[in-house]
mmCIF file of C-alpha atoms in Angstrom:
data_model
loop_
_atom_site.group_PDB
_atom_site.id
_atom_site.type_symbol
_atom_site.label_atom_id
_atom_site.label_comp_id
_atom_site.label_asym_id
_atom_site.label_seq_id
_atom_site.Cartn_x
_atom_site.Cartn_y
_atom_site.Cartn_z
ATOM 1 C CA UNK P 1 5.337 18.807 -73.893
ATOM 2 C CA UNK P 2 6.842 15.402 -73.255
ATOM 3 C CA UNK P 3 10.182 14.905 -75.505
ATOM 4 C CA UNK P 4 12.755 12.355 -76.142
ATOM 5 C CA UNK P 5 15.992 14.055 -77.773
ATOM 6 C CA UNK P 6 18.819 12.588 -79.863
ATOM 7 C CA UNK P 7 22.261 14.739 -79.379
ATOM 8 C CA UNK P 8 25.531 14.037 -80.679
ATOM 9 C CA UNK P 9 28.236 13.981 -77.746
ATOM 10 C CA UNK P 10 31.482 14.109 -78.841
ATOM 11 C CA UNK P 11 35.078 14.572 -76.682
ATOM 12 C CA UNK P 12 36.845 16.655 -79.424
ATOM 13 C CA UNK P 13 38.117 16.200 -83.436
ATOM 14 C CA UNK P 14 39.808 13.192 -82.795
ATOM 15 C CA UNK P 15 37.045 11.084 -80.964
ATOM 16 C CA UNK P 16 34.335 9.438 -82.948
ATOM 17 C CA UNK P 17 31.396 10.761 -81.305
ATOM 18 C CA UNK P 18 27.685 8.921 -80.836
ATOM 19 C CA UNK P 19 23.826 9.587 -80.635
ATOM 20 C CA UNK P 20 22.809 9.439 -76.874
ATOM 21 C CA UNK P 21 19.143 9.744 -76.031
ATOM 22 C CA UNK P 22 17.382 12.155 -73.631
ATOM 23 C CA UNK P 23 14.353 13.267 -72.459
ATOM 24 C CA UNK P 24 12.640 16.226 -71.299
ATOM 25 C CA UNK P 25 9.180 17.083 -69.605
ATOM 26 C CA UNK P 26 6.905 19.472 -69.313
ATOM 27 C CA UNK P 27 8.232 21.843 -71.682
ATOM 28 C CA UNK P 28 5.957 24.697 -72.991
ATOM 29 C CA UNK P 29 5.536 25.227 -76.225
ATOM 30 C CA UNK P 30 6.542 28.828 -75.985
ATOM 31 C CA UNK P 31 10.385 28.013 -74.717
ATOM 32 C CA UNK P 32 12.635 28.590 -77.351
ATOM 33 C CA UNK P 33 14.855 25.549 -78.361
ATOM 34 C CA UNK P 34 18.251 26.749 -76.543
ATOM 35 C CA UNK P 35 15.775 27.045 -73.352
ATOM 36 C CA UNK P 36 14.902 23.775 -73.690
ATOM 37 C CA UNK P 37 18.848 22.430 -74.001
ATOM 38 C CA UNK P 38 19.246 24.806 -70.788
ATOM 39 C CA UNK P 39 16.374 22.529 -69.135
ATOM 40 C CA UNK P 40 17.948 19.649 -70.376
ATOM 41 C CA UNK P 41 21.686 20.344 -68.985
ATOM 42 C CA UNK P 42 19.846 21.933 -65.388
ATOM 43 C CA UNK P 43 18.551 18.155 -65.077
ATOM 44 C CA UNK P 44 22.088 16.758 -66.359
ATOM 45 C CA UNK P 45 23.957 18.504 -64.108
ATOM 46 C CA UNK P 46 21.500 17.739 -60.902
ATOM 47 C CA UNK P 47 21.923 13.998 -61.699
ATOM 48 C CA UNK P 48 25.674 14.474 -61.793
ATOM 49 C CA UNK P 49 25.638 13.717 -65.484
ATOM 50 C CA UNK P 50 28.281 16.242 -67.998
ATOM 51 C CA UNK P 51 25.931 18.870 -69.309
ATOM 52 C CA UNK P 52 25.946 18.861 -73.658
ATOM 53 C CA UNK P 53 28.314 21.769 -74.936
ATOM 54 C CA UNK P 54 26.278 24.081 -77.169
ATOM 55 C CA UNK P 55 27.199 27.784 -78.443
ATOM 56 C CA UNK P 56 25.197 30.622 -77.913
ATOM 57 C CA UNK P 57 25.371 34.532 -77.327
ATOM 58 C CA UNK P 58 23.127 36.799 -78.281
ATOM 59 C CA UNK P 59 19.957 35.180 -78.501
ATOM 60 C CA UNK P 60 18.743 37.281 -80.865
ATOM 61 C CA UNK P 61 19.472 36.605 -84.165
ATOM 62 C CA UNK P 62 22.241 38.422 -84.819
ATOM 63 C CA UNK P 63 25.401 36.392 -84.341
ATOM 64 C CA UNK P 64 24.726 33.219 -85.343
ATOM 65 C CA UNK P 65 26.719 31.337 -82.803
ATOM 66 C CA UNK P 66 24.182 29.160 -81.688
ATOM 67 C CA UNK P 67 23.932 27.324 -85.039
ATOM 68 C CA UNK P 68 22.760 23.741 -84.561
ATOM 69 C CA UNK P 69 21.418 21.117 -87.449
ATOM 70 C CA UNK P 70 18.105 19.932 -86.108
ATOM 71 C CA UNK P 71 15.940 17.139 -87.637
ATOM 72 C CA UNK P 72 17.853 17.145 -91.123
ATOM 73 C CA UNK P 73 17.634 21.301 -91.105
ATOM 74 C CA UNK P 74 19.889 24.140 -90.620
ATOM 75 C CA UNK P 75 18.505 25.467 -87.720
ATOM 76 C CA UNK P 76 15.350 23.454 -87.431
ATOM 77 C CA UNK P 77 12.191 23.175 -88.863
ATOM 78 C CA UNK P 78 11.268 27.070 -89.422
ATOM 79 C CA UNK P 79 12.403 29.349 -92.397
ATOM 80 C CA UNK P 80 14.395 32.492 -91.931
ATOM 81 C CA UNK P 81 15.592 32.234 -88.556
ATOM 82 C CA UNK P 82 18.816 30.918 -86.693
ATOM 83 C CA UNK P 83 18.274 28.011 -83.434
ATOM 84 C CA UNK P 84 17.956 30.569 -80.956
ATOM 85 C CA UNK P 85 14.828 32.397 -82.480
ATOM 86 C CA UNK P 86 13.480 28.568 -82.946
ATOM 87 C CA UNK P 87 9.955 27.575 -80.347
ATOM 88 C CA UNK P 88 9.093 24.388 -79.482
ATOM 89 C CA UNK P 89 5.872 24.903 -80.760
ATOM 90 C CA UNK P 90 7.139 23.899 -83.761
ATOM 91 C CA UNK P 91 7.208 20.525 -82.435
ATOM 92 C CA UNK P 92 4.533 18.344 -80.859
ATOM 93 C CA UNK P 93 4.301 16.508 -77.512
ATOM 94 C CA UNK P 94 5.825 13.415 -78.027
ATOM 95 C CA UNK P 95 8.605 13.965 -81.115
ATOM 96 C CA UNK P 96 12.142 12.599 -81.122
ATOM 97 C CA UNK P 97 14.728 15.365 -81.643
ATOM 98 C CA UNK P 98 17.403 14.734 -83.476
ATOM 99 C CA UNK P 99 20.591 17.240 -82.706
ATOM 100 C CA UNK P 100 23.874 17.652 -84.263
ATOM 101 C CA UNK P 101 26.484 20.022 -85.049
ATOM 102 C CA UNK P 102 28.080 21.572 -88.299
ATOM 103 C CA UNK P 103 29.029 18.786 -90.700
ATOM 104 C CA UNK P 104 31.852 20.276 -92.846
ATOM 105 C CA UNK P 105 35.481 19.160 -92.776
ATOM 106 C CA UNK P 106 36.617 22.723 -92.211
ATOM 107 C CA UNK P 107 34.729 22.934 -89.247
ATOM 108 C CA UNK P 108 36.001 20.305 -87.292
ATOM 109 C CA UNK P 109 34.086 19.446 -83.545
ATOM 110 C CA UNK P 110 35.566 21.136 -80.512
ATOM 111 C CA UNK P 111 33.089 19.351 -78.101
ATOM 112 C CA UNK P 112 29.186 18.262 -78.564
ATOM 113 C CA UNK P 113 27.723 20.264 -80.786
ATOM 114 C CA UNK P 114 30.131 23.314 -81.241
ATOM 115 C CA UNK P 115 32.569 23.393 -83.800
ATOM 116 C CA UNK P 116 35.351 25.654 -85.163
ATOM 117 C CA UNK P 117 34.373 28.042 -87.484
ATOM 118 C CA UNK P 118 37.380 29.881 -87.212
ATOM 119 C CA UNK P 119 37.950 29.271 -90.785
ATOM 120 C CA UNK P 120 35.356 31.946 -91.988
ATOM 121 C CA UNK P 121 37.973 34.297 -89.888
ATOM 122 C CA UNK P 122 40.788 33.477 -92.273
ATOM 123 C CA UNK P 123 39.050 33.923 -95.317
ATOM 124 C CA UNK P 124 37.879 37.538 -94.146
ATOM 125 C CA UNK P 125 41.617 38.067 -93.639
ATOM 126 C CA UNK P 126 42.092 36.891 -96.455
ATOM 127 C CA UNK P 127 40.769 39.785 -97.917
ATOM 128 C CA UNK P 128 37.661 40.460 -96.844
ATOM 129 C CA UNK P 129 37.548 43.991 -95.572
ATOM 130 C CA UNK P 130 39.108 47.715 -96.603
ATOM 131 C CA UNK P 131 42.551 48.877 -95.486
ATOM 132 C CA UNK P 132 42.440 51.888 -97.493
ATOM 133 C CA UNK P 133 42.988 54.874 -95.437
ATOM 134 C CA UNK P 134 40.174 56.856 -95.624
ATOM 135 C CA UNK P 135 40.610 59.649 -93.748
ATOM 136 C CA UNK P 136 38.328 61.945 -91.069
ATOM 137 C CA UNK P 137 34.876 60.857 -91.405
ATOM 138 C CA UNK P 138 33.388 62.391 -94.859
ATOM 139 C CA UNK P 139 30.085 64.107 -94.866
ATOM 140 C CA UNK P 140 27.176 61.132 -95.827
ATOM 141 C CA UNK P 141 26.677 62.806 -99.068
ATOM 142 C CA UNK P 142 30.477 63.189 -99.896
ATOM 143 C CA UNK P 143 30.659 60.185 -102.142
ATOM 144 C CA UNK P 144 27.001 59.838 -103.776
ATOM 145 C CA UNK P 145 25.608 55.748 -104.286
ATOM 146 C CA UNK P 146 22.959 54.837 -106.150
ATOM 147 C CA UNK P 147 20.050 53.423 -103.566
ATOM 148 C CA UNK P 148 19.865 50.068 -105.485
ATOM 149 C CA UNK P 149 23.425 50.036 -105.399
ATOM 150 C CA UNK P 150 23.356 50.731 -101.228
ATOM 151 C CA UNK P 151 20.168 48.453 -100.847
ATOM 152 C CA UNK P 152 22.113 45.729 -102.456
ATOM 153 C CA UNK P 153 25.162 46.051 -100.255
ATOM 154 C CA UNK P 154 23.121 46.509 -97.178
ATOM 155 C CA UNK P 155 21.277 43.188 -97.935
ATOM 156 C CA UNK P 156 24.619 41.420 -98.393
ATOM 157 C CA UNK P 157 26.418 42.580 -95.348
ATOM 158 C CA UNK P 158 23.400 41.108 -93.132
ATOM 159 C CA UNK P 159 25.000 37.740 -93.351
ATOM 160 C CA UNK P 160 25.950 36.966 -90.135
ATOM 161 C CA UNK P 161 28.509 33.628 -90.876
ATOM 162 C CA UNK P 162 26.464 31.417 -88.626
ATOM 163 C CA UNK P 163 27.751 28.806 -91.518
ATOM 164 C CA UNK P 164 24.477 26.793 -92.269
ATOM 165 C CA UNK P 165 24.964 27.438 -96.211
ATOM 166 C CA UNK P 166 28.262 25.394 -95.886
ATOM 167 C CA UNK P 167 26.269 22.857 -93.511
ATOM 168 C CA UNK P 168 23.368 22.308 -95.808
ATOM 169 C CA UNK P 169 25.558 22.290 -99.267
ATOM 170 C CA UNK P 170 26.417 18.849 -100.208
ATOM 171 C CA UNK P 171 29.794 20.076 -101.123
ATOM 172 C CA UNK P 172 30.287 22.168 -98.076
ATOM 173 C CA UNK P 173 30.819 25.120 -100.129
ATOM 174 C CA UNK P 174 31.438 28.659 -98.379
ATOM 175 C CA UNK P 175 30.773 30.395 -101.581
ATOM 176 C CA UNK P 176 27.203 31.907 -100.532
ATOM 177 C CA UNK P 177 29.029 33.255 -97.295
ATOM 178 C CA UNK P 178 32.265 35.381 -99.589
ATOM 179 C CA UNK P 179 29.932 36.086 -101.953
ATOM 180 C CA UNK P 180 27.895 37.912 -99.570
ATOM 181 C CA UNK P 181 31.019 39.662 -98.135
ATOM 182 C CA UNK P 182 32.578 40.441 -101.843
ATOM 183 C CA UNK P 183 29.069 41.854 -102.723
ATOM 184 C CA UNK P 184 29.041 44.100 -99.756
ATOM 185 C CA UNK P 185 31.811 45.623 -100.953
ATOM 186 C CA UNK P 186 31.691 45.686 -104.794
ATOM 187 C CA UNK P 187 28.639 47.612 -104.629
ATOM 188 C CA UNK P 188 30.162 50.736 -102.627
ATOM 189 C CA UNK P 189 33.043 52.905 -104.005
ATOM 190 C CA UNK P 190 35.182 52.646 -100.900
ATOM 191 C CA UNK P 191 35.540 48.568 -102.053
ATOM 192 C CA UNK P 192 36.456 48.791 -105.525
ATOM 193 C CA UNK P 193 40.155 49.716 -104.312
ATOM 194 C CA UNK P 194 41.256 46.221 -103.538
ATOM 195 C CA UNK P 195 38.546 44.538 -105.199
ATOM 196 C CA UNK P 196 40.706 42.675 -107.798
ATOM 197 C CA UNK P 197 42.931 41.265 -105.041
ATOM 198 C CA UNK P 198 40.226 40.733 -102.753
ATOM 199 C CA UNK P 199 38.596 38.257 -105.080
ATOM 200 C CA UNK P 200 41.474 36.136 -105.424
ATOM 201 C CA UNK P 201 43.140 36.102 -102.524
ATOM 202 C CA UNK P 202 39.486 35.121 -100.750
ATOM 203 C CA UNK P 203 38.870 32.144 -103.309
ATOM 204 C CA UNK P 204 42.281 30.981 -102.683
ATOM 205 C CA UNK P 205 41.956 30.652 -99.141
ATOM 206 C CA UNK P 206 38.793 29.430 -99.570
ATOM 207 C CA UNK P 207 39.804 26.186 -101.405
ATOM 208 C CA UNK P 208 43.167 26.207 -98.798
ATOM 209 C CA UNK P 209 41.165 25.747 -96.071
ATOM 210 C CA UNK P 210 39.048 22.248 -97.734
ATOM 211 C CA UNK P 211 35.692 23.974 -98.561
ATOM 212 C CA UNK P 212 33.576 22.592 -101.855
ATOM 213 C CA UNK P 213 33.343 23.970 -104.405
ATOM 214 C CA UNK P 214 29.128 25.048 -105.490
ATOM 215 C CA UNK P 215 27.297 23.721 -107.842
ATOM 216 C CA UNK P 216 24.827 25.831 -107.499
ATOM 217 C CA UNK P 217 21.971 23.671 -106.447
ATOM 218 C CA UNK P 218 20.274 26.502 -104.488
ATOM 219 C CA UNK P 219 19.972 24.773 -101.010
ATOM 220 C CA UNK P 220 22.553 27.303 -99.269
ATOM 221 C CA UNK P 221 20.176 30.536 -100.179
ATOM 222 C CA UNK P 222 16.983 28.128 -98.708
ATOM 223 C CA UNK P 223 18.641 27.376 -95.181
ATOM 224 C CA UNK P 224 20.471 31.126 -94.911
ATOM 225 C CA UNK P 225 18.525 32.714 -92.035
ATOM 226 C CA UNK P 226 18.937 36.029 -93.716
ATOM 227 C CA UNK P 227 17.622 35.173 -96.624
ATOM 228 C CA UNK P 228 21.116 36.088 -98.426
ATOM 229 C CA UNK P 229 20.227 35.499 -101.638
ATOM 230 C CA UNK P 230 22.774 33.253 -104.324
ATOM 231 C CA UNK P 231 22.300 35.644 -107.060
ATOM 232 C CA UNK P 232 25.672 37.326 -104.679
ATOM 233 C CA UNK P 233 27.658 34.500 -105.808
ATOM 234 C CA UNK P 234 27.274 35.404 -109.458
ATOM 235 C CA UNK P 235 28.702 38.731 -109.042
ATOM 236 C CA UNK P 236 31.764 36.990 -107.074
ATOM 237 C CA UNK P 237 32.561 34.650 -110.088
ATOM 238 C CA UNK P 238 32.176 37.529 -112.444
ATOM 239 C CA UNK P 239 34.745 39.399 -109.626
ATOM 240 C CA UNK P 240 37.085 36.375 -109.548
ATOM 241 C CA UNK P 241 37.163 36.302 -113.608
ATOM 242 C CA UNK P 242 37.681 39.604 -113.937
ATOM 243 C CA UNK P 243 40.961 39.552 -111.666
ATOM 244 C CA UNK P 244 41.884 36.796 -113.448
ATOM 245 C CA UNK P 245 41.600 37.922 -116.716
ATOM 246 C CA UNK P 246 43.825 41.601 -115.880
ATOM 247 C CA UNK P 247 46.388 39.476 -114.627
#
């Protein structure tokens, strides 16, 4: 495969930043996409050229650092996985690539296409864990759950804050990613402790730190690689209201 790509270079958050154009041959269709940007920067660096900055880690899935908007998508053209799980075979021989980073005002550009996303941090400090002390280990059948209950949180906590809900929002809302870290928590009995506090004190920062606020239009739950469903966010506002209404 043949294939001309459009990247966004940019020096840091204070320099404008532009589209320069790229190619890249004989590719096979079964090299996944961060492959292909390791082609691209071999053949940069060979012709003395400044490779493009790009985060990755894992390259599995699982982190979510190698987030990338690709051709108007969160994570390109495929559902239900992040860049680094993406194949060129979802392209054909002779397509223009268009790459870019995270567009969201609290993630500003660090270089290229990797921005700060150091914002999610602060919100989980926020409040977004449990510092009750909890003692030795307990037995796994100490503190019963109800399965739906335990399903529920499980399926929250596999958001992995790669940040393409806030990308793809038109608000740049980071309501989809709390919720999904509230709701891993309000379902188990070891959360409800500081869940009042944890509501508030996460919404606060939230808004502090210049996310949107949702609308709920639906198009963070269609780009989420784990397929983190918005119903979460429900159960946050009905968190947050609570709080609100016991103070």
């Amino acid at each position: 495969m043949n294939l001309k790509l459009r990247i966004w270079r940019q020096k840091d958050a204070k320099d404008s930043g532009r589209f320069e154009e790229y190619t890249v041959e004989n590719i096979s269709p079964d090299t996944s996409f961060l492959e292909m940007l390791d082609i691209l920067n071999n053949n940069l660096i060979h012709e003395g050229k400044e490779p493009v900055a790009f985060d990755h880690d894992c390259r599995e899935g699982i982190c979510g650092m190698c987030s990338l908007f690709i051709d108007g998508r969160a994570h390109g053209p495929d559902d239900d996985i992040t860049t680094c799980q993406l194949h060129m075979r979802k392209f054909k021989d002779g397509d223009t690539i268009t790459i870019e980073p995270w567009r969201s005002a609290a993630f500003p550009v660090i270089k290229d296409l990797v921005v700060d996303r150091s914002a999610f941090e602060k919100i989980l400090q926020a409040g977004g864990f449990i510092s009750v002390n909890t003692g030795g280990v307990p037995d796994a059948n100490a503190i019963p759950i109800p399965k739906a209950d335990a399903d529920e949180s499980m399926d929250a906590s596999a958001c992995i804050g790669c940040g393409a809900c806030v990308a793809t929002c038109k608000n740049g809302s980071a309501m989809l990613f709390m919720a999904a870290r509230v709701s891993a928590l309000a379902k188990l009995p070891q959360g409800r402790v500081e869940a009042t506090r944890r509501a508030k004190a996460m919404v606060a920062k939230m808004d502090e730190l210049g996310f949107g606020g949702c609308t709920n239009t639906g198009a963070c739950e269609a780009e989420c690689p784990k397929g983190i469903s918005i119903s979460h966010i429900a159960r946050l506002n009905r968190e947050f209201l609570c709080a609100k209404l016991k103070d």
